[in-house]
Each structure stands twice: as structure tokens, then as C-alpha cells.
PDB file of C-alpha atoms in Angstrom:
ATOM      1  CA  MET A   1     -15.173   5.592 -53.890  1.00  0.00           C
ATOM      2  CA  MET A   2     -15.918   9.614 -55.063  1.00  0.00           C
ATOM      3  CA  ALA A   3     -12.155  10.725 -54.264  1.00  0.00           C
ATOM      4  CA  LEU A   4     -10.926   7.287 -56.114  1.00  0.00           C
ATOM      5  CA  LEU A   5     -12.491   7.918 -59.018  1.00  0.00           C
ATOM      6  CA  LEU A   6     -11.177  11.555 -58.529  1.00  0.00           C
ATOM      7  CA  LEU A   7      -8.005  10.769 -58.117  1.00  0.00           C
ATOM      8  CA  VAL A   8      -8.173   8.116 -61.142  1.00  0.00           C
ATOM      9  CA  SER A   9      -9.770  10.840 -63.112  1.00  0.00           C
ATOM     10  CA  LEU A  10      -6.341  12.897 -62.360  1.00  0.00           C
ATOM     11  CA  LEU A  11      -3.898   9.975 -63.145  1.00  0.00           C
ATOM     12  CA  GLY A  12      -5.431   9.690 -66.393  1.00  0.00           C
ATOM     13  CA  THR A  13      -4.995   6.371 -68.912  1.00  0.00           C
ATOM     14  CA  ASN A  14      -1.328   7.271 -69.090  1.00  0.00           C
ATOM     15  CA  ALA A  15      -1.388   5.703 -65.421  1.00  0.00           C
ATOM     16  CA  PHE A  16      -2.475   2.289 -66.934  1.00  0.00           C
ATOM     17  CA  THR A  17      -1.188   2.341 -70.275  1.00  0.00           C
ATOM     18  CA  SER A  18       1.846   2.982 -68.813  1.00  0.00           C
ATOM     19  CA  SER A  19       4.632   0.478 -68.769  1.00  0.00           C
ATOM     20  CA  GLY A  20       5.670   0.865 -64.869  1.00  0.00           C
ATOM     21  CA  PRO A  21       3.635   2.919 -62.142  1.00  0.00           C
ATOM     22  CA  PRO A  22       3.205   6.377 -62.136  1.00  0.00           C
ATOM     23  CA  LYS A  23       6.518   8.314 -59.876  1.00  0.00           C
ATOM     24  CA  PRO A  24       5.929   9.218 -56.026  1.00  0.00           C
ATOM     25  CA  GLU A  25       6.316  12.539 -57.241  1.00  0.00           C
ATOM     26  CA  LYS A  26       3.313  12.894 -59.541  1.00  0.00           C
ATOM     27  CA  VAL A  27       1.143  11.005 -57.219  1.00  0.00           C
ATOM     28  CA  ASN A  28       1.588  13.510 -54.399  1.00  0.00           C
ATOM     29  CA  GLN A  29       1.127  15.964 -56.771  1.00  0.00           C
ATOM     30  CA  LEU A  30      -2.606  14.757 -58.072  1.00  0.00           C
ATOM     31  CA  ARG A  31      -3.056  13.526 -53.937  1.00  0.00           C
ATOM     32  CA  GLN A  32      -2.708  17.215 -52.885  1.00  0.00           C
ATOM     33  CA  GLU A  33      -4.512  18.789 -55.860  1.00  0.00           C
ATOM     34  CA  LEU A  34      -7.649  16.563 -54.639  1.00  0.00           C
ATOM     35  CA  ILE A  35      -7.288  17.707 -51.033  1.00  0.00           C
ATOM     36  CA  ASP A  36      -7.240  20.887 -52.327  1.00  0.00           C
ATOM     37  CA  ARG A  37     -10.019  20.607 -54.029  1.00  0.00           C
ATOM     38  CA  SER A  38     -11.948  18.965 -51.570  1.00  0.00           C
ATOM     39  CA  MET A  39     -11.351  21.880 -49.175  1.00  0.00           C
ATOM     40  CA  ILE A  40     -12.150  24.637 -51.707  1.00  0.00           C
ATOM     41  CA  ALA A  41     -15.790  22.912 -51.629  1.00  0.00           C
ATOM     42  CA  ARG A  42     -15.664  22.855 -48.319  1.00  0.00           C
ATOM     43  CA  THR A  43     -14.882  26.190 -47.740  1.00  0.00           C
ATOM     44  CA  TYR A  44     -17.587  27.006 -50.208  1.00  0.00           C
ATOM     45  CA  ALA A  45     -20.101  25.804 -48.619  1.00  0.00           C
ATOM     46  CA  PHE A  46     -19.620  27.252 -45.315  1.00  0.00           C
ATOM     47  CA  ARG A  47     -19.387  30.336 -46.133  1.00  0.00           C
ATOM     48  CA  ALA A  48     -22.510  29.894 -48.109  1.00  0.00           C
ATOM     49  CA  MET A  49     -23.885  28.925 -44.758  1.00  0.00           C
ATOM     50  CA  GLN A  50     -22.288  31.451 -42.994  1.00  0.00           C
ATOM     51  CA  TYR A  51     -23.724  33.727 -45.618  1.00  0.00           C
ATOM     52  CA  TYR A  52     -27.143  32.540 -45.128  1.00  0.00           C
ATOM     53  CA  THR A  53     -27.666  32.209 -41.223  1.00  0.00           C
ATOM     54  CA  ILE A  54     -26.147  35.936 -41.472  1.00  0.00           C
ATOM     55  CA  LEU A  55     -29.643  37.105 -43.946  1.00  0.00           C
ATOM     56  CA  SER A  56     -32.036  34.313 -41.645  1.00  0.00           C
ATOM     57  CA  ARG A  57     -30.718  36.027 -38.953  1.00  0.00           C
ATOM     58  CA  GLU A  58     -31.221  32.371 -36.729  1.00  0.00           C
ATOM     59  CA  ARG A  59     -30.561  33.931 -33.810  1.00  0.00           C
ATOM     60  CA  ARG A  60     -33.872  36.381 -33.775  1.00  0.00           C
ATOM     61  CA  ARG A  61     -35.859  33.834 -34.921  1.00  0.00           C
ATOM     62  CA  GLN A  62     -35.492  30.864 -32.194  1.00  0.00           C
ATOM     63  CA  SER A  63     -35.819  33.606 -29.341  1.00  0.00           C
ATOM     64  CA  THR A  64     -39.096  33.777 -30.011  1.00  0.00           C
ATOM     65  CA  GLY A  65     -39.546  30.646 -30.606  1.00  0.00           C
ATOM     66  CA  GLN A  66     -40.301  30.499 -34.696  1.00  0.00           C
ATOM     67  CA  GLU A  67     -39.104  27.461 -36.072  1.00  0.00           C
ATOM     68  CA  PHE A  68     -36.111  27.646 -38.673  1.00  0.00           C
ATOM     69  CA  SER A  69     -33.865  25.345 -39.976  1.00  0.00           C
ATOM     70  CA  LEU A  70     -30.779  25.698 -42.550  1.00  0.00           C
ATOM     71  CA  ASP A  71     -31.399  24.531 -45.659  1.00  0.00           C
ATOM     72  CA  LYS A  72     -27.981  23.941 -47.069  1.00  0.00           C
ATOM     73  CA  THR A  73     -29.023  23.405 -50.582  1.00  0.00           C
ATOM     74  CA  THR A  74     -31.000  26.788 -50.714  1.00  0.00           C
ATOM     75  CA  ALA A  75     -28.122  28.932 -49.064  1.00  0.00           C
ATOM     76  CA  ILE A  76     -25.020  27.213 -51.493  1.00  0.00           C
ATOM     77  CA  LYS A  77     -27.656  28.682 -53.989  1.00  0.00           C
ATOM     78  CA  HIS A  78     -27.664  31.832 -52.363  1.00  0.00           C
ATOM     79  CA  TYR A  79     -23.494  31.955 -52.278  1.00  0.00           C
ATOM     80  CA  PHE A  80     -23.764  31.290 -56.058  1.00  0.00           C
ATOM     81  CA  ALA A  81     -25.890  33.887 -56.814  1.00  0.00           C
ATOM     82  CA  LEU A  82     -23.625  36.456 -55.600  1.00  0.00           C
ATOM     83  CA  THR A  83     -20.478  34.946 -56.533  1.00  0.00           C
ATOM     84  CA  LYS A  84     -22.336  36.535 -59.900  1.00  0.00           C
ATOM     85  CA  ILE A  85     -22.180  39.805 -58.854  1.00  0.00           C
ATOM     86  CA  ARG A  86     -18.990  40.126 -57.693  1.00  0.00           C
ATOM     87  CA  ASP A  87     -18.278  39.097 -60.896  1.00  0.00           C
ATOM     88  CA  GLY A  88     -21.100  41.606 -62.600  1.00  0.00           C
ATOM     89  CA  GLU A  89     -22.821  38.859 -63.890  1.00  0.00           C
ATOM     90  CA  HIS A  90     -25.892  40.553 -62.795  1.00  0.00           C
ATOM     91  CA  ASN A  91     -28.671  39.031 -65.166  1.00  0.00           C
ATOM     92  CA  GLN A  92     -27.121  35.462 -64.000  1.00  0.00           C
ATOM     93  CA  ALA A  93     -27.531  36.042 -60.298  1.00  0.00           C
ATOM     94  CA  GLU A  94     -30.958  37.473 -60.874  1.00  0.00           C
ATOM     95  CA  ALA A  95     -32.138  34.790 -62.712  1.00  0.00           C
ATOM     96  CA  ILE A  96     -30.221  32.389 -59.514  1.00  0.00           C
ATOM     97  CA  TYR A  97     -33.086  34.089 -57.155  1.00  0.00           C
ATOM     98  CA  ARG A  98     -36.346  33.680 -59.409  1.00  0.00           C
ATOM     99  CA  ARG A  99     -35.325  29.930 -60.020  1.00  0.00           C
ATOM    100  CA  ILE A 100     -34.777  29.858 -56.643  1.00  0.00           C
ATOM    101  CA  ILE A 101     -37.989  31.501 -55.491  1.00  0.00           C
ATOM    102  CA  SER A 102     -40.258  29.516 -58.818  1.00  0.00           C
ATOM    103  CA  GLU A 103     -38.974  26.497 -56.470  1.00  0.00           C
ATOM    104  CA  ILE A 104     -39.967  27.247 -52.687  1.00  0.00           C
ATOM    105  CA  MET A 105     -43.134  27.917 -54.354  1.00  0.00           C
ATOM    106  CA  ASN A 106     -43.832  24.820 -56.040  1.00  0.00           C
ATOM    107  CA  GLU A 107     -42.868  23.135 -52.605  1.00  0.00           C
ATOM    108  CA  ASP A 108     -46.650  21.878 -50.698  1.00  0.00           C
ATOM    109  CA  GLU A 109     -45.254  21.778 -47.420  1.00  0.00           C
ATOM    110  CA  ASP A 110     -49.248  21.694 -45.189  1.00  0.00           C
ATOM    111  CA  GLY A 111     -50.275  23.736 -48.195  1.00  0.00           C
ATOM    112  CA  HIS A 112     -48.022  25.983 -47.080  1.00  0.00           C
ATOM    113  CA  CYS A 113     -44.753  27.163 -48.884  1.00  0.00           C
ATOM    114  CA  ASP A 114     -41.563  28.306 -46.601  1.00  0.00           C
ATOM    115  CA  HIS A 115     -42.163  31.731 -45.835  1.00  0.00           C
ATOM    116  CA  SER A 116     -38.620  31.642 -44.368  1.00  0.00           C
ATOM    117  CA  LYS A 117     -36.732  31.028 -47.248  1.00  0.00           C
ATOM    118  CA  LEU A 118     -39.191  32.800 -49.163  1.00  0.00           C
ATOM    119  CA  ALA A 119     -38.358  35.884 -47.762  1.00  0.00           C
ATOM    120  CA  VAL A 120     -34.962  35.682 -47.371  1.00  0.00           C
ATOM    121  CA  THR A 121     -34.781  35.347 -51.146  1.00  0.00           C
ATOM    122  CA  THR A 122     -37.200  37.953 -51.805  1.00  0.00           C
ATOM    123  CA  LEU A 123     -35.064  40.133 -49.879  1.00  0.00           C
ATOM    124  CA  LEU A 124     -32.220  39.537 -51.466  1.00  0.00           C
ATOM    125  CA  LEU A 125     -34.338  39.848 -55.171  1.00  0.00           C
ATOM    126  CA  ALA A 126     -35.374  42.889 -55.107  1.00  0.00           C
ATOM    127  CA  LEU A 127     -32.076  44.260 -53.330  1.00  0.00           C
ATOM    128  CA  HIS A 128     -30.622  43.437 -56.387  1.00  0.00           C
ATOM    129  CA  CYS A 129     -33.063  45.260 -58.796  1.00  0.00           C
ATOM    130  CA  GLN A 130     -33.151  48.606 -57.224  1.00  0.00           C
ATOM    131  CA  ARG A 131     -29.132  48.063 -57.013  1.00  0.00           C
ATOM    132  CA  MET A 132     -30.073  47.442 -60.862  1.00  0.00           C
ATOM    133  CA  GLY A 133     -31.542  50.949 -61.465  1.00  0.00           C
ATOM    134  CA  ASP A 134     -35.151  48.710 -61.991  1.00  0.00           C
ATOM    135  CA  ILE A 135     -37.663  49.983 -60.318  1.00  0.00           C
ATOM    136  CA  LYS A 136     -39.981  48.746 -61.354  1.00  0.00           C
ATOM    137  CA  LYS A 137     -39.194  45.524 -60.932  1.00  0.00           C
ATOM    138  CA  ALA A 138     -38.336  45.721 -57.494  1.00  0.00           C
ATOM    139  CA  ARG A 139     -41.628  46.708 -56.649  1.00  0.00           C
ATOM    140  CA  SER A 140     -43.367  43.577 -58.323  1.00  0.00           C
ATOM    141  CA  VAL A 141     -41.134  41.026 -56.120  1.00  0.00           C
ATOM    142  CA  PHE A 142     -42.149  42.409 -53.296  1.00  0.00           C
ATOM    143  CA  LEU A 143     -45.544  42.455 -54.536  1.00  0.00           C
ATOM    144  CA  ASN A 144     -45.717  38.490 -55.060  1.00  0.00           C
ATOM    145  CA  PHE A 145     -44.322  38.440 -51.597  1.00  0.00           C
ATOM    146  CA  PHE A 146     -47.359  40.163 -50.078  1.00  0.00           C
ATOM    147  CA  ARG A 147     -49.712  38.357 -52.056  1.00  0.00           C
ATOM    148  CA  GLU A 148     -48.280  34.617 -51.152  1.00  0.00           C
ATOM    149  CA  ALA A 149     -47.917  35.918 -47.407  1.00  0.00           C
ATOM    150  CA  ILE A 150     -50.825  38.085 -46.193  1.00  0.00           C
ATOM    151  CA  VAL A 151     -53.615  38.288 -49.443  1.00  0.00           C
ATOM    152  CA  GLY A 152     -52.614  34.234 -49.973  1.00  0.00           C
ATOM    153  CA  ASN A 153     -53.721  33.602 -46.528  1.00  0.00           C
ATOM    154  CA  GLU A 154     -57.145  34.800 -46.933  1.00  0.00           C
ATOM    155  CA  GLY A 155     -56.140  37.793 -44.768  1.00  0.00           C
ATOM    156  CA  HIS A 156     -55.526  36.010 -41.755  1.00  0.00           C
ATOM    157  CA  ILE A 157     -51.925  37.315 -40.483  1.00  0.00           C
ATOM    158  CA  ASP A 158     -49.872  36.007 -37.423  1.00  0.00           C
ATOM    159  CA  GLU A 159     -47.190  36.453 -36.618  1.00  0.00           C
ATOM    160  CA  CYS A 160     -44.143  35.786 -38.650  1.00  0.00           C
ATOM    161  CA  ALA A 161     -40.864  38.013 -37.824  1.00  0.00           C
ATOM    162  CA  CYS A 162     -39.329  36.865 -41.933  1.00  0.00           C
ATOM    163  CA  SER A 163     -42.281  37.814 -43.694  1.00  0.00           C
ATOM    164  CA  ALA A 164     -42.397  41.675 -41.590  1.00  0.00           C
ATOM    165  CA  LYS A 165     -38.775  41.865 -42.176  1.00  0.00           C
ATOM    166  CA  VAL A 166     -39.681  41.564 -46.099  1.00  0.00           C
ATOM    167  CA  LEU A 167     -42.623  44.313 -45.429  1.00  0.00           C
ATOM    168  CA  GLY A 168     -40.504  46.830 -42.979  1.00  0.00           C
ATOM    169  CA  ALA A 169     -38.627  46.803 -46.362  1.00  0.00           C
ATOM    170  CA  PHE A 170     -41.388  47.003 -48.876  1.00  0.00           C
ATOM    171  CA  SER A 171     -42.579  49.988 -47.031  1.00  0.00           C
ATOM    172  CA  LEU A 172     -39.206  51.727 -46.598  1.00  0.00           C
ATOM    173  CA  PHE A 173     -38.159  51.436 -50.601  1.00  0.00           C
ATOM    174  CA  GLU A 174     -42.475  52.614 -50.891  1.00  0.00           C
ATOM    175  CA  PHE A 175     -41.325  55.829 -49.237  1.00  0.00           C
ATOM    176  CA  LYS A 176     -38.353  56.170 -51.251  1.00  0.00           C
ATOM    177  CA  GLN A 177     -39.991  56.494 -53.939  1.00  0.00           C
ATOM    178  CA  GLY A 178     -42.462  59.308 -52.311  1.00  0.00           C
ATOM    179  CA  ASN A 179     -45.021  57.210 -51.575  1.00  0.00           C
ATOM    180  CA  LYS A 180     -45.354  57.801 -48.497  1.00  0.00           C
ATOM    181  CA  LYS A 181     -48.687  57.703 -46.875  1.00  0.00           C
ATOM    182  CA  LYS A 182     -48.479  53.958 -48.754  1.00  0.00           C
ATOM    183  CA  ALA A 183     -45.325  53.313 -47.350  1.00  0.00           C
ATOM    184  CA  TYR A 184     -47.273  53.947 -43.732  1.00  0.00           C
ATOM    185  CA  GLU A 185     -49.941  51.288 -44.281  1.00  0.00           C
ATOM    186  CA  ILE A 186     -47.711  49.235 -45.282  1.00  0.00           C
ATOM    187  CA  ALA A 187     -45.173  49.227 -42.254  1.00  0.00           C
ATOM    188  CA  GLN A 188     -48.090  49.316 -40.293  1.00  0.00           C
ATOM    189  CA  LYS A 189     -49.081  45.831 -41.233  1.00  0.00           C
ATOM    190  CA  ALA A 190     -45.862  45.169 -40.901  1.00  0.00           C
ATOM    191  CA  VAL A 191     -46.240  45.602 -37.506  1.00  0.00           C
ATOM    192  CA  GLU A 192     -49.094  43.093 -36.858  1.00  0.00           C
ATOM    193  CA  LEU A 193     -46.918  40.068 -38.670  1.00  0.00           C
ATOM    194  CA  ASP A 194     -44.070  41.383 -35.641  1.00  0.00           C
ATOM    195  CA  ARG A 195     -44.611  43.926 -32.953  1.00  0.00           C
ATOM    196  CA  GLU A 196     -40.944  44.686 -32.215  1.00  0.00           C
ATOM    197  CA  LEU A 197     -41.056  46.745 -35.249  1.00  0.00           C
ATOM    198  CA  MET A 198     -42.987  49.254 -33.396  1.00  0.00           C
ATOM    199  CA  PRO A 199     -40.607  51.811 -33.832  1.00  0.00           C
ATOM    200  CA  LEU A 200     -40.939  51.822 -37.615  1.00  0.00           C
ATOM    201  CA  LEU A 201     -44.000  54.026 -37.136  1.00  0.00           C
ATOM    202  CA  LYS A 202     -42.689  55.876 -34.761  1.00  0.00           C
ATOM    203  CA  TRP A 203     -40.194  57.720 -37.443  1.00  0.00           C
ATOM    204  CA  LYS A 204     -39.897  61.042 -37.817  1.00  0.00           C
ATOM    205  CA  GLN A 205     -41.388  60.799 -41.378  1.00  0.00           C
ATOM    206  CA  PHE A 206     -44.489  58.641 -40.350  1.00  0.00           C
ATOM    207  CA  GLU A 207     -44.681  61.144 -37.952  1.00  0.00           C
ATOM    208  CA  GLU A 208     -45.015  63.650 -40.279  1.00  0.00           C
ATOM    209  CA  VAL A 209     -47.437  61.439 -42.650  1.00  0.00           C
ATOM    210  CA  LYS A 210     -50.169  60.392 -39.676  1.00  0.00           C
ATOM    211  CA  LYS A 211     -49.922  64.475 -38.974  1.00  0.00           C
ATOM    212  CA  ARG A 212     -50.679  65.124 -42.453  1.00  0.00           C
ATOM    213  CA  GLY A 213     -53.455  62.741 -42.166  1.00  0.00           C
ATOM    214  CA  MET A 214     -54.853  64.792 -39.471  1.00  0.00           C
ATOM    215  CA  LYS A 215     -54.976  67.810 -41.367  1.00  0.00           C
ATOM    216  CA  ARG A 216     -57.347  69.544 -43.221  1.00  0.00           C
ATOM    217  CA  GLU A 217     -56.246  70.319 -46.673  1.00  0.00           C
ATOM    218  CA  PHE A 218     -57.682  74.100 -48.219  1.00  0.00           C
ATOM    219  CA  GLN A 219     -57.730  75.317 -52.490  1.00  0.00           C
ATOM    220  CA  ASN A 220     -58.867  78.838 -53.003  1.00  0.00           C
ATOM    221  CA  ILE A 221     -60.633  78.379 -56.384  1.00  0.00           C
ATOM    222  CA  ASN A 222     -62.328  82.452 -57.000  1.00  0.00           C
ATOM    223  CA  GLY A 223     -62.003  83.877 -53.234  1.00  0.00           C
ATOM    224  CA  ARG A 224     -64.096  80.430 -51.915  1.00  0.00           C
ATOM    225  CA  VAL A 225     -61.979  78.358 -49.666  1.00  0.00           C
ATOM    226  CA  LEU A 226     -62.957  74.817 -50.281  1.00  0.00           C
ATOM    227  CA  PHE A 227     -61.663  72.436 -47.822  1.00  0.00           C
ATOM    228  CA  SER A 228     -62.279  68.928 -46.998  1.00  0.00           C
ATOM    229  CA  PHE A 229     -61.556  65.926 -43.814  1.00  0.00           C
ATOM    230  CA  ASN A 230     -60.127  62.687 -44.213  1.00  0.00           C
ATOM    231  CA  ALA A 231     -59.414  61.595 -41.037  1.00  0.00           C
ATOM    232  CA  LYS A 232     -60.722  60.416 -37.668  1.00  0.00           C
ATOM    233  CA  ALA A 233     -61.476  62.808 -34.816  1.00  0.00           C
ATOM    234  CA  THR A 234     -61.857  61.043 -31.400  1.00  0.00           C
ATOM    235  CA  ALA A 235     -62.843  63.507 -29.624  1.00  0.00           C
ATOM    236  CA  GLY A 236     -63.724  67.021 -31.380  1.00  0.00           C
ATOM    237  CA  PHE A 237     -60.669  69.227 -33.571  1.00  0.00           C
ATOM    238  CA  HIS A 238     -59.832  72.539 -33.518  1.00  0.00           C
ATOM    239  CA  LEU A 239     -58.848  74.258 -36.507  1.00  0.00           C
ATOM    240  CA  THR A 240     -57.329  77.173 -37.725  1.00  0.00           C
ATOM    241  CA  VAL A 241     -58.065  78.879 -41.155  1.00  0.00           C
ATOM    242  CA  SER A 242     -56.073  81.391 -43.365  1.00  0.00           C
ATOM    243  CA  ILE A 243     -57.973  82.651 -45.745  1.00  0.00           C
ATOM    244  CA  PRO A 244     -56.913  85.714 -47.713  1.00  0.00           C
ATOM    245  CA  PRO A 245     -58.594  89.099 -46.794  1.00  0.00           C
ATOM    246  CA  GLY A 246     -62.329  90.013 -47.293  1.00  0.00           C
ATOM    247  CA  PRO A 247     -65.518  88.661 -47.184  1.00  0.00           C
ATOM    248  CA  THR A 248     -65.442  84.829 -47.480  1.00  0.00           C
ATOM    249  CA  SER A 249     -68.042  82.397 -46.508  1.00  0.00           C
ATOM    250  CA  MET A 250     -67.210  78.822 -45.273  1.00  0.00           C
ATOM    251  CA  PHE A 251     -69.028  75.736 -44.876  1.00  0.00           C
ATOM    252  CA  LEU A 252     -67.914  72.795 -42.370  1.00  0.00           C
ATOM    253  CA  SER A 253     -70.480  70.016 -42.564  1.00  0.00           C
ATOM    254  CA  THR A 254     -70.278  66.521 -40.433  1.00  0.00           C
ATOM    255  CA  PRO A 255     -72.306  63.838 -39.706  1.00  0.00           C
ATOM    256  CA  SER A 256     -73.600  65.677 -36.618  1.00  0.00           C
ATOM    257  CA  ARG A 257     -74.117  68.945 -37.828  1.00  0.00           C
ATOM    258  CA  GLU A 258     -73.793  72.025 -40.383  1.00  0.00           C
ATOM    259  CA  ARG A 259     -72.806  75.248 -40.328  1.00  0.00           C
ATOM    260  CA  THR A 260     -72.043  78.239 -42.609  1.00  0.00           C
ATOM    261  CA  LEU A 261     -68.934  80.867 -41.559  1.00  0.00           C
ATOM    262  CA  ARG A 262     -69.139  83.816 -42.489  1.00  0.00           C
ATOM    263  CA  GLY A 263     -66.636  87.050 -42.700  1.00  0.00           C
ATOM    264  CA  ALA A 264     -63.726  87.699 -41.156  1.00  0.00           C
ATOM    265  CA  SER A 265     -61.393  90.053 -42.851  1.00  0.00           C
ATOM    266  CA  ASP A 266     -58.463  89.973 -40.480  1.00  0.00           C
ATOM    267  CA  GLY A 267     -57.568  86.334 -42.335  1.00  0.00           C
ATOM    268  CA  SER A 268     -58.398  83.599 -40.471  1.00  0.00           C
ATOM    269  CA  PHE A 269     -60.704  81.631 -38.907  1.00  0.00           C
ATOM    270  CA  GLU A 270     -60.955  79.348 -36.241  1.00  0.00           C
ATOM    271  CA  ILE A 271     -63.494  76.254 -35.507  1.00  0.00           C
ATOM    272  CA  GLU A 272     -63.580  74.064 -33.084  1.00  0.00           C
ATOM    273  CA  VAL A 273     -66.268  71.248 -33.753  1.00  0.00           C
ATOM    274  CA  GLY A 274     -66.577  68.014 -30.626  1.00  0.00           C
ATOM    275  CA  LEU A 275     -68.088  65.291 -31.711  1.00  0.00           C
ATOM    276  CA  ALA A 276     -67.814  61.814 -30.151  1.00  0.00           C
ATOM    277  CA  ALA A 277     -66.595  60.344 -32.982  1.00  0.00           C
ATOM    278  CA  ALA A 278     -67.281  61.603 -36.757  1.00  0.00           C
ATOM    279  CA  GLN A 279     -65.421  61.140 -40.083  1.00  0.00           C
ATOM    280  CA  ALA A 280     -66.027  64.437 -42.091  1.00  0.00           C
ATOM    281  CA  PRO A 281     -66.396  64.318 -45.595  1.00  0.00           C
TER     282      PRO A 281
END
């Protein structure tokens, strides 16, 4: 029926006002235009679904037993935003992504929104904001998802590969901004959601963050070496302090013992403290 109406509209009013029937060549031309338009629409929808499938990593979710259903409407909207980006209409693309997120957030399915669709759209919007150089806006996109997926769930964390992927991307984003400690904490949350992301915590950069957490920070003020501990020691620790040569005193405080060390003009102290489990101030 729709095809007939479209064909009639293509023929125009002249098809009914003219004295004779339209020429066969004209009818064939219009019929071919109708077929071409239909093929273009189908191709567009097919590409949109392919694009959405790749982004959503459907196979991986199926292998982990998580439910996932393709949403044709969302797929077409995502692809439409992509075409806007390709055409240089970046503000329109951002508006499309934000509208999709708003629609997903307003959906009420058992009291929760669809995190899989929300995760994909969040990643696309955050990536778009980063490409546009708007770091503040990109961080806001990640934080909004974090509040919805984690904080909004009263801190209860269920395994969720799609949410973990967003937090993994959030972690890398903060790492690039120089916030390495924050990035590591977010990465830990991502691993809680998806254990397959465990290799993320073994990255060399994050290994350095962990080691830095175990290091003691020193500051030389008027010849005094001040230091503080901010990491847990599960079986004690061995500490070597390099200081300028000359008389120096150092005060070590832990929950189980206190001691003052003096002397050493050779430029270093070596301290060994054996603790079952201690948090040094």
C-alpha cells in the first residue's frame, strides 16, 4: 500500500489530469526509482545494524551468558549520528547521542534502564567529546554512567561486561589526563564487573602506580627528613632512606611501635619493621 502511494506521488497529479495513460517509459523509470529508494533504505538499516553489532560485541555477551537484544531503532539512530560526524555536523551528532541516552534513562524496565544500550551510547558520546577536545564534557559523560550503573545501584556490583567496558574506557581516559591513581581505582571497579579485564591491572603503567603507593614520600625541610606512610604492610617492610650527609634524626611511628633514629653521616638509613598488619600514618 505504501509503495502504491509512493508511486502515485512520484507520478504526480498529471497522471490523473492527462487525457491518456502515462508512457511506459515514464512508469518504468518511476518504478526503478522506487526500487532504488527501497534498496537504499534497506542498505542503510543493514549497515546500521552491522555498526551496532560491532559496537555492542554481541558474540562476547552471548558467550558470557548475558542477555542482549539488538534494538533496530537505536542502531539506526547511532548510524545517523555517525553520518552527521562524517558530514562535519558534530553538534548535531552530540545532540543525537544525548537524546538517545535521555530516552534510555527514561525507559522503565523492572526499575532499571538497559545498561547495554546505555553503555554503547555512552562510549560513543565520550569518544566524540574527546575527539572534539572537550575533556570536561567527556569526563561528565563517564561520570553520569558511573552514577547510573554503580552508585544508582546502591553500590551493589553485578557482573556486567558492557558496564565494565565503559569503566575500562573511563580508566584509560583518566590515565591519559595524568590522573593515574584515579585511573587505577576505576580499573579495579571495571575488573569487579568483568573478571576478564584482569589484565588491565597488570599493565606496566598501573604496576608503577601500585608500587608508588607502597613507596614512602620524603621531604627535606631545614635539614629534617619528613616522611609518611600511606600503604598497608602485610608482613612488615624494609625501608632505605637517602638523606644529605650530616647529623639527622628521624621519627618512625606505627600503630604498634614508635622509635627515633639518629646519626648516620653516610647519607642513608635502613629500617626494618616487622608487623603482622599495620597502617602507618
